[in-house]
């Protein structure tokens, strides 16, 4: 049984589409399809049901999945051992980092990209998505999330705390009623997440301040919310590391409308000994330390 065929089976099971699996493996989608066809022919049974939305595992595919995942864990162990004994200099291979959108794009991207300049054999995929990524499905090698993982054989560390505040565009605030207490918020429009698509309860803020009758603008993207606030669509809770650097924005109710959340970083237990993953893990811890002042600005309020 060819491990490569099984590897493509695993990636298709996780991605759900040929294109998604192809992106994860760095090949054309036709290669994934050909590998799956070969594997199904070898086993003499369909492993996927082809649907308009993608590929869904058959019962035989679901039964095969745990065994292939176990094989993947064994392969990672062999790879780790080979790295440890090869004595090869430099980092090589791919590391996938899953992280929340704002933190990933505004802070981590530059540091990770610069790291690849220092290590030409290393590739990094930054998955800055407004959803939870699963280590158990190997969607990423390292995941930075707002909720501490409580299941699975994973290594977890508290990466950093960060501050969020209520912001408004300065011109918007100048032409709307002054906000000196929570009751004044009823005179204002709001920007927020789409409630039924919110991937974590840690991002529920507005209801703690005020229950708006309507939202002027909502999005699953914190970057889109930031853009909506900065053009004056309404007030919104934004990460301070994103909004404090923007001169057109000002904090609203700075003493009351301030929140602290935590970034948790995790990776599979078996990935601990892989040099490339450990190196990126250490880099992320270093970046969090360097950027602490940006993540948690001091108590001096911008005016």
Coordinates of C-alpha atoms in Angstrom, one line a residue:
X1 CA 0.0 0.0 0.0
X2 CA 1.5 3.3 -1.2
X3 CA 1.7 5.8 1.7
X4 CA 1.5 8.7 -0.8
X5 CA -2.0 7.5 -1.9
X6 CA -3.0 7.2 1.8
X7 CA -1.7 10.7 2.4
X8 CA -3.8 12.2 -0.3
X9 CA -6.8 10.3 1.0
X10 CA -6.2 11.9 4.4
X11 CA -5.9 15.4 3.0
X12 CA -9.0 15.0 0.9
X13 CA -10.9 13.7 3.9
X14 CA -9.8 16.9 5.8
X15 CA -10.3 19.4 3.1
X16 CA -13.5 18.0 1.6
X17 CA -12.6 19.2 -2.0
X18 CA -9.9 18.2 -4.5
X19 CA -8.8 21.8 -4.8
X20 CA -8.5 22.2 -1.0
X21 CA -6.5 19.0 -0.8
X22 CA -4.3 20.1 -3.7
X23 CA -3.5 23.3 -1.9
X24 CA -2.6 21.5 1.3
X25 CA -0.2 19.1 -0.6
X26 CA 1.2 21.5 -3.2
X27 CA 0.1 19.6 -6.2
X28 CA -2.5 19.9 -9.0
X29 CA -6.1 18.7 -8.1
X30 CA -5.8 16.2 -10.9
X31 CA -3.0 14.5 -9.0
X32 CA -5.1 14.2 -5.9
X33 CA -8.0 12.7 -8.0
X34 CA -5.6 10.2 -9.7
X35 CA -4.2 9.1 -6.3
X36 CA -7.6 8.6 -4.9
X37 CA -8.7 6.6 -7.9
X38 CA -5.6 4.4 -7.5
X39 CA -6.3 3.8 -3.8
X40 CA -10.0 3.0 -4.4
X41 CA -9.0 0.5 -7.1
X42 CA -6.4 -1.1 -4.8
X43 CA -9.0 -1.5 -2.0
X44 CA -11.8 -2.4 -4.4
X45 CA -14.3 -0.1 -2.7
X46 CA -15.3 3.6 -3.0
X47 CA -13.9 5.8 -0.2
X48 CA -15.6 9.0 -1.2
X49 CA -19.0 10.1 -2.5
X50 CA -18.6 12.8 -5.1
X51 CA -21.1 15.6 -4.5
X52 CA -21.6 19.1 -6.0
X53 CA -20.1 20.6 -2.9
X54 CA -17.1 18.3 -2.8
X55 CA -16.1 14.8 -1.6
X56 CA -17.7 13.1 1.4
X57 CA -16.3 9.9 3.1
X58 CA -18.2 6.7 2.5
X59 CA -18.6 4.3 5.4
X60 CA -15.5 2.5 4.2
X61 CA -13.7 5.8 4.1
X62 CA -14.7 6.6 7.7
X63 CA -13.5 3.2 8.9
X64 CA -10.2 3.7 7.1
X65 CA -9.6 7.2 8.4
X66 CA -8.4 6.4 12.0
X67 CA -5.8 3.9 10.7
X68 CA -4.4 6.4 8.2
X69 CA -4.2 9.0 10.9
X70 CA -2.2 6.6 13.1
X71 CA 0.1 6.0 10.1
X72 CA 0.6 9.7 9.8
X73 CA 1.6 10.0 13.4
X74 CA 4.1 7.2 12.9
X75 CA 5.5 9.0 9.8
X76 CA 5.9 12.2 11.8
X77 CA 7.8 10.2 14.4
X78 CA 10.2 8.7 11.8
X79 CA 10.7 12.2 10.3
X80 CA 11.5 13.6 13.7
X81 CA 14.0 10.9 14.3
X82 CA 15.6 11.5 10.9
X83 CA 15.9 15.2 11.6
X84 CA 17.5 14.5 15.0
X85 CA 20.2 12.2 13.6
X86 CA 20.8 13.7 10.2
X87 CA 22.9 16.5 11.4
X88 CA 21.7 18.6 8.5
X89 CA 22.1 22.3 8.9
X90 CA 19.1 24.7 8.3
X91 CA 15.4 24.2 8.5
X92 CA 13.5 22.6 5.7
X93 CA 9.9 21.7 5.0
X94 CA 6.5 23.3 5.5
X95 CA 5.0 24.7 8.7
X96 CA 1.3 25.7 8.7
X97 CA 0.3 28.3 11.4
X98 CA -3.4 28.8 12.1
X99 CA -4.3 32.1 13.8
X100 CA -7.0 34.6 14.2
X101 CA -7.2 37.1 11.4
X102 CA -6.3 40.4 13.0
X103 CA -3.3 39.0 15.0
X104 CA -2.1 37.0 12.0
X105 CA -2.2 39.7 9.4
X106 CA -1.2 42.8 11.4
X107 CA 1.5 41.3 13.6
X108 CA 2.6 37.8 12.8
X109 CA 2.8 38.0 9.0
X110 CA 5.9 40.2 8.8
X111 CA 7.8 38.3 11.4
X112 CA 7.0 34.9 9.8
X113 CA 7.9 36.1 6.3
X114 CA 11.2 37.5 7.6
X115 CA 11.9 34.2 9.2
X116 CA 11.7 32.4 5.8
X117 CA 14.4 34.9 4.5
X118 CA 16.7 33.6 7.2
X119 CA 15.8 30.0 6.4
X120 CA 15.5 29.6 2.6
X121 CA 14.6 25.9 2.9
X122 CA 11.6 26.6 5.1
X123 CA 8.0 27.3 3.9
X124 CA 5.3 28.8 6.1
X125 CA 1.6 28.8 5.5
X126 CA -0.1 31.5 7.6
X127 CA -3.8 30.5 7.9
X128 CA -5.3 33.8 9.2
X129 CA -9.0 32.8 9.2
X130 CA -12.1 33.8 11.1
X131 CA -12.8 30.3 12.4
X132 CA -11.3 27.6 14.6
X133 CA -8.7 25.4 13.1
X134 CA -8.3 21.8 14.3
X135 CA -5.0 20.2 15.1
X136 CA -6.7 16.8 15.2
X137 CA -7.5 17.1 11.5
X138 CA -4.0 18.4 10.8
X139 CA -5.4 21.6 9.4
X140 CA -2.3 23.3 10.9
X141 CA 0.9 22.4 12.7
X142 CA 0.5 25.2 15.2
X143 CA -2.7 26.9 16.2
X144 CA -3.2 30.2 18.0
X145 CA -6.7 30.4 19.4
X146 CA -8.8 32.4 21.9
X147 CA -9.9 29.3 23.7
X148 CA -7.5 26.9 25.5
X149 CA -7.7 23.5 23.9
X150 CA -8.9 20.9 26.4
X151 CA -8.9 17.7 24.3
X152 CA -6.4 15.7 22.4
X153 CA -2.7 15.0 22.8
X154 CA -1.5 18.5 22.4
X155 CA 1.1 20.9 23.9
X156 CA -0.5 24.2 25.0
X157 CA 1.0 27.4 26.2
X158 CA -0.4 30.8 27.1
X159 CA 1.1 33.0 24.3
X160 CA -0.1 36.5 25.2
X161 CA -3.0 38.6 26.5
X162 CA -4.3 41.4 24.4
X163 CA -6.6 44.4 24.8
X164 CA -9.7 45.4 22.9
X165 CA -11.5 48.7 23.2
X166 CA -14.6 50.5 21.8
X167 CA -13.6 52.9 18.9
X168 CA -15.2 55.4 16.7
X169 CA -13.9 57.6 13.8
X170 CA -13.1 61.1 15.1
X171 CA -15.3 62.9 12.5
X172 CA -18.2 60.5 13.3
X173 CA -17.8 61.2 17.0
X174 CA -17.7 64.9 16.4
X175 CA -21.0 65.0 14.6
X176 CA -22.9 62.6 16.8
X177 CA -24.1 62.9 20.5
X178 CA -21.3 62.9 23.0
X179 CA -20.7 59.5 24.8
X180 CA -19.9 59.9 28.5
X181 CA -21.8 56.9 29.9
X182 CA -23.2 53.7 28.6
X183 CA -26.7 55.1 28.2
X184 CA -25.4 57.5 25.6
X185 CA -24.6 54.5 23.3
X186 CA -28.3 54.3 22.3
X187 CA -27.7 57.3 20.0
X188 CA -25.1 55.5 18.0
X189 CA -24.8 53.0 15.2
X190 CA -22.6 49.8 15.7
X191 CA -20.3 47.5 13.8
X192 CA -20.0 43.9 15.0
X193 CA -19.5 40.2 14.1
X194 CA -22.3 38.2 12.5
X195 CA -23.7 36.5 15.6
X196 CA -24.7 33.1 14.1
X197 CA -21.3 32.8 12.4
X198 CA -19.2 33.8 15.4
X199 CA -16.6 31.0 16.0
X200 CA -15.9 31.7 19.6
X201 CA -17.8 33.2 22.6
X202 CA -14.6 35.1 23.5
X203 CA -15.5 37.7 20.9
X204 CA -18.9 38.7 22.3
X205 CA -18.5 42.2 23.5
X206 CA -21.3 44.6 22.5
X207 CA -24.0 43.1 24.6
X208 CA -21.8 43.8 27.7
X209 CA -22.0 47.5 26.9
X210 CA -25.3 48.1 25.1
X211 CA -27.9 46.1 23.2
X212 CA -28.3 47.9 19.9
X213 CA -31.6 47.7 18.1
X214 CA -29.7 47.2 14.9
X215 CA -26.2 47.0 13.6
X216 CA -25.1 49.3 10.7
X217 CA -22.5 46.8 9.5
X218 CA -21.6 43.2 10.5
X219 CA -18.9 40.9 9.2
X220 CA -17.1 37.7 10.0
X221 CA -13.8 39.6 9.3
X222 CA -12.2 41.9 12.0
X223 CA -10.4 43.7 9.2
X224 CA -13.7 44.5 7.5
X225 CA -15.1 45.7 10.8
X226 CA -12.0 47.9 11.3
X227 CA -12.5 49.5 7.8
X228 CA -16.2 50.1 8.6
X229 CA -15.4 51.9 11.8
X230 CA -12.6 54.0 10.3
X231 CA -14.9 55.3 7.5
X232 CA -17.6 56.3 10.2
X233 CA -20.2 53.6 9.8
X234 CA -20.5 53.3 13.6
X235 CA -18.8 52.3 16.8
X236 CA -17.0 48.9 17.1
X237 CA -14.9 46.9 19.5
X238 CA -11.4 46.4 17.9
X239 CA -8.1 45.1 19.0
X240 CA -5.9 47.9 20.4
X241 CA -3.0 46.6 18.4
X242 CA -5.0 47.3 15.2
X243 CA -6.8 50.5 16.1
X244 CA -4.5 52.4 18.4
X245 CA -2.1 53.0 15.5
X246 CA -4.8 54.6 13.4
X247 CA -4.9 58.4 13.8
X248 CA -8.5 58.7 12.6
X249 CA -9.8 56.5 15.4
X250 CA -10.5 57.4 19.0
X251 CA -11.4 55.3 22.0
X252 CA -14.9 55.6 23.4
X253 CA -15.7 55.1 27.1
X254 CA -12.1 54.2 27.7
X255 CA -12.5 53.2 31.3
X256 CA -15.6 51.0 30.8
X257 CA -15.3 49.7 27.3
X258 CA -12.0 47.8 27.6
X259 CA -11.6 44.0 27.4
X260 CA -8.8 41.6 27.8
X261 CA -8.5 38.2 25.9
X262 CA -5.8 35.6 25.7
X263 CA -4.1 33.9 22.8
X264 CA -3.4 30.2 23.4
X265 CA -0.8 28.4 21.3
X266 CA -0.9 24.6 20.7
X267 CA 0.6 21.9 18.6
X268 CA 0.3 18.1 18.5
X269 CA 2.4 16.2 21.0
X270 CA 4.2 14.2 18.3
X271 CA 5.3 17.4 16.4
X272 CA 7.4 18.5 19.4
X273 CA 10.6 17.0 18.1
X274 CA 10.3 18.3 14.5
X275 CA 13.0 21.0 14.2
X276 CA 11.1 23.2 11.8
X277 CA 7.9 23.3 13.9
X278 CA 9.8 23.8 17.2
X279 CA 11.7 26.7 15.6
X280 CA 8.5 28.4 14.4
X281 CA 6.9 27.7 17.9
X282 CA 9.9 29.5 19.6
X283 CA 9.7 32.4 17.1
X284 CA 6.0 33.0 17.9
X285 CA 6.8 33.1 21.6
X286 CA 9.6 35.5 20.9
X287 CA 7.3 37.7 18.8
X288 CA 4.6 37.8 21.5
X289 CA 7.2 39.0 24.0
X290 CA 8.5 41.7 21.7
X291 CA 5.1 43.0 20.8
X292 CA 3.7 43.0 24.4
X293 CA 3.5 46.8 24.5
X294 CA 1.4 46.7 21.3
X295 CA -0.8 43.9 22.4
X296 CA -1.4 45.4 25.8
X297 CA -0.9 49.2 25.6
X298 CA -0.4 51.1 28.9
X299 CA -3.3 52.7 30.7
X300 CA -2.7 56.1 29.2
X301 CA -5.7 56.8 27.0
X302 CA -5.4 58.4 23.6
X303 CA -7.3 61.7 23.2

